[in-house]
Amino acid sequence: MTQTVATIPESELLDGEMKSAFLPDGTRIALFHINGGYYATQDTCTHENASLNDEGTVDGDRVTCTWHYCEFSIVTGEALNSPCSEPLQTYPVKVIDGVLHVVC
Ligand code: FES
């Protein structure tokens, strides 16, 4: 069974931007709007716990953690270079009546 765990108005996330949202347990996640699509990943870098919302930069379909310059695929969460090897957890995002819904 899936459930919506976080929502944000679509108008608050412009193309090429990243924003944070929170799961019911307080876990911070990263929401992305890239190439007309919406994506969500865990906010914490899999290397040394940097926040992607605070320390990351978005370039195309990649987010870079600027602590040690790991790149991750925003779409799949895949770690694309060292020193990172673990992927980011990803979450499905649905748009319903102009609102982004992150589902688990
Ligand atoms: S903490 Fe993100 S690359 Fe090292």
PDB file of C-alpha atoms and ligand atoms in Angstrom:
ATOM      1  CA  MET A   1       0.000   0.000   0.000  1.00  0.00           C
ATOM      2  CA  THR A   2       1.277   3.494  -0.809  1.00  0.00           C
ATOM      3  CA  GLN A   3       0.641   6.630   1.154  1.00  0.00           C
ATOM      4  CA  THR A   4       1.390  10.273   0.628  1.00  0.00           C
ATOM      5  CA  VAL A   5       4.027  11.362   3.080  1.00  0.00           C
ATOM      6  CA  ALA A   6       4.857  14.909   2.008  1.00  0.00           C
ATOM      7  CA  THR A   7       3.258  17.548  -0.188  1.00  0.00           C
ATOM      8  CA  ILE A   8       4.313  20.866  -1.695  1.00  0.00           C
ATOM      9  CA  PRO A   9       2.557  23.150  -4.212  1.00  0.00           C
ATOM     10  CA  GLU A  10       3.927  22.582  -7.723  1.00  0.00           C
ATOM     11  CA  SER A  11       4.301  26.364  -8.172  1.00  0.00           C
ATOM     12  CA  GLU A  12       6.873  26.493  -5.342  1.00  0.00           C
ATOM     13  CA  LEU A  13       9.418  24.326  -7.177  1.00  0.00           C
ATOM     14  CA  LEU A  14      10.706  25.890 -10.375  1.00  0.00           C
ATOM     15  CA  ASP A  15      12.485  23.903 -13.117  1.00  0.00           C
ATOM     16  CA  GLY A  16      16.125  23.352 -12.149  1.00  0.00           C
ATOM     17  CA  GLU A  17      15.454  23.867  -8.441  1.00  0.00           C
ATOM     18  CA  MET A  18      15.697  21.713  -5.323  1.00  0.00           C
ATOM     19  CA  LYS A  19      13.629  22.134  -2.153  1.00  0.00           C
ATOM     20  CA  SER A  20      13.361  20.280   1.100  1.00  0.00           C
ATOM     21  CA  ALA A  21      10.343  18.522   2.539  1.00  0.00           C
ATOM     22  CA  PHE A  22       9.886  16.336   5.576  1.00  0.00           C
ATOM     23  CA  LEU A  23       8.529  12.847   6.071  1.00  0.00           C
ATOM     24  CA  PRO A  24       6.126  12.285   8.997  1.00  0.00           C
ATOM     25  CA  ASP A  25       9.009  10.991  11.119  1.00  0.00           C
ATOM     26  CA  GLY A  26      10.933  14.241  10.560  1.00  0.00           C
ATOM     27  CA  THR A  27      13.338  12.842   7.982  1.00  0.00           C
ATOM     28  CA  ARG A  28      14.340  15.552   5.515  1.00  0.00           C
ATOM     29  CA  ILE A  29      14.093  14.724   1.818  1.00  0.00           C
ATOM     30  CA  ALA A  30      15.095  16.610  -1.334  1.00  0.00           C
ATOM     31  CA  LEU A  31      12.527  17.432  -4.029  1.00  0.00           C
ATOM     32  CA  PHE A  32      13.723  18.276  -7.529  1.00  0.00           C
ATOM     33  CA  HIS A  33      12.126  19.751 -10.638  1.00  0.00           C
ATOM     34  CA  ILE A  34      14.260  18.917 -13.660  1.00  0.00           C
ATOM     35  CA  ASN A  35      13.442  18.775 -17.341  1.00  0.00           C
ATOM     36  CA  GLY A  36       9.746  19.150 -16.555  1.00  0.00           C
ATOM     37  CA  GLY A  37       9.691  16.155 -14.179  1.00  0.00           C
ATOM     38  CA  TYR A  38       9.562  15.902 -10.396  1.00  0.00           C
ATOM     39  CA  TYR A  39      11.785  13.661  -8.302  1.00  0.00           C
ATOM     40  CA  ALA A  40      12.528  13.054  -4.640  1.00  0.00           C
ATOM     41  CA  THR A  41      15.555  11.585  -2.889  1.00  0.00           C
ATOM     42  CA  GLN A  42      16.868  11.341   0.614  1.00  0.00           C
ATOM     43  CA  ASP A  43      18.437  14.642   1.661  1.00  0.00           C
ATOM     44  CA  THR A  44      21.507  13.169   3.337  1.00  0.00           C
ATOM     45  CA  CYS A  45      24.520  12.407   1.176  1.00  0.00           C
ATOM     46  CA  THR A  46      25.517   8.741   1.404  1.00  0.00           C
ATOM     47  CA  HIS A  47      29.150   9.676   1.971  1.00  0.00           C
ATOM     48  CA  GLU A  48      29.399  11.739   5.172  1.00  0.00           C
ATOM     49  CA  ASN A  49      25.934  13.043   6.033  1.00  0.00           C
ATOM     50  CA  ALA A  50      25.957  16.425   4.298  1.00  0.00           C
ATOM     51  CA  SER A  51      22.533  17.816   3.493  1.00  0.00           C
ATOM     52  CA  LEU A  52      21.987  18.018  -0.248  1.00  0.00           C
ATOM     53  CA  ASN A  53      19.543  20.902   0.283  1.00  0.00           C
ATOM     54  CA  ASP A  54      22.183  22.845   2.205  1.00  0.00           C
ATOM     55  CA  GLU A  55      25.358  21.720   0.426  1.00  0.00           C
ATOM     56  CA  GLY A  56      24.217  20.421  -2.965  1.00  0.00           C
ATOM     57  CA  THR A  57      24.040  21.968  -6.402  1.00  0.00           C
ATOM     58  CA  VAL A  58      21.788  20.891  -9.258  1.00  0.00           C
ATOM     59  CA  ASP A  59      23.129  20.581 -12.796  1.00  0.00           C
ATOM     60  CA  GLY A  60      20.798  18.955 -15.298  1.00  0.00           C
ATOM     61  CA  ASP A  61      19.758  15.562 -13.942  1.00  0.00           C
ATOM     62  CA  ARG A  62      22.565  15.449 -11.362  1.00  0.00           C
ATOM     63  CA  VAL A  63      22.988  16.761  -7.848  1.00  0.00           C
ATOM     64  CA  THR A  64      26.497  17.363  -6.553  1.00  0.00           C
ATOM     65  CA  CYS A  65      27.347  17.254  -2.870  1.00  0.00           C
ATOM     66  CA  THR A  66      29.924  19.991  -2.498  1.00  0.00           C
ATOM     67  CA  TRP A  67      31.558  18.535   0.610  1.00  0.00           C
ATOM     68  CA  HIS A  68      33.582  16.070  -1.493  1.00  0.00           C
ATOM     69  CA  TYR A  69      32.000  16.541  -4.935  1.00  0.00           C
ATOM     70  CA  CYS A  70      30.063  13.309  -5.275  1.00  0.00           C
ATOM     71  CA  GLU A  71      27.493  13.408  -8.038  1.00  0.00           C
ATOM     72  CA  PHE A  72      24.219  11.514  -7.910  1.00  0.00           C
ATOM     73  CA  SER A  73      21.560  10.867 -10.521  1.00  0.00           C
ATOM     74  CA  ILE A  74      18.440  12.724  -9.403  1.00  0.00           C
ATOM     75  CA  VAL A  75      16.302  10.281 -11.387  1.00  0.00           C
ATOM     76  CA  THR A  76      17.737   6.971 -10.120  1.00  0.00           C
ATOM     77  CA  GLY A  77      19.746   8.016  -7.052  1.00  0.00           C
ATOM     78  CA  GLU A  78      22.826   6.287  -8.480  1.00  0.00           C
ATOM     79  CA  ALA A  79      26.197   7.450  -7.143  1.00  0.00           C
ATOM     80  CA  LEU A  80      28.118   8.527 -10.229  1.00  0.00           C
ATOM     81  CA  ASN A  81      31.649   9.044  -8.916  1.00  0.00           C
ATOM     82  CA  SER A  82      33.900   8.420  -5.951  1.00  0.00           C
ATOM     83  CA  PRO A  83      34.185   8.781  -3.056  1.00  0.00           C
ATOM     84  CA  CYS A  84      30.477   7.865  -3.039  1.00  0.00           C
ATOM     85  CA  SER A  85      29.339   4.390  -3.946  1.00  0.00           C
ATOM     86  CA  GLU A  86      25.974   4.027  -2.213  1.00  0.00           C
ATOM     87  CA  PRO A  87      22.941   5.366  -4.082  1.00  0.00           C
ATOM     88  CA  LEU A  88      20.471   7.852  -2.669  1.00  0.00           C
ATOM     89  CA  GLN A  89      17.083   6.464  -1.719  1.00  0.00           C
ATOM     90  CA  THR A  90      14.476   7.740  -4.162  1.00  0.00           C
ATOM     91  CA  TYR A  91      10.749   8.309  -3.689  1.00  0.00           C
ATOM     92  CA  PRO A  92       7.981   8.478  -6.309  1.00  0.00           C
ATOM     93  CA  VAL A  93       6.400  11.892  -6.836  1.00  0.00           C
ATOM     94  CA  LYS A  94       2.878  12.383  -8.195  1.00  0.00           C
ATOM     95  CA  VAL A  95       1.296  15.675  -9.254  1.00  0.00           C
ATOM     96  CA  ILE A  96      -2.360  15.923  -8.271  1.00  0.00           C
ATOM     97  CA  ASP A  97      -4.238  19.174  -8.887  1.00  0.00           C
ATOM     98  CA  GLY A  98      -1.067  21.252  -8.848  1.00  0.00           C
ATOM     99  CA  VAL A  99       0.336  19.695  -5.700  1.00  0.00           C
ATOM    100  CA  LEU A 100       3.387  17.429  -5.514  1.00  0.00           C
ATOM    101  CA  HIS A 101       2.828  14.294  -3.480  1.00  0.00           C
ATOM    102  CA  VAL A 102       5.754  12.189  -2.354  1.00  0.00           C
ATOM    103  CA  VAL A 103       4.608   8.633  -1.806  1.00  0.00           C
ATOM    104  CA  CYS A 104       6.129   5.671   0.000  1.00  0.00           C
TER     105      CYS A 104
HETATM  106  S1  FES B   1      29.556  14.224   2.359  1.00  0.00           S
HETATM  107 FE1  FES B   1      28.747  14.339   0.368  1.00  0.00          FE
HETATM  108  S2  FES B   1      30.449  13.957  -0.907  1.00  0.00           S
HETATM  109 FE2  FES B   1      31.260  13.703   1.080  1.00  0.00          FE
END
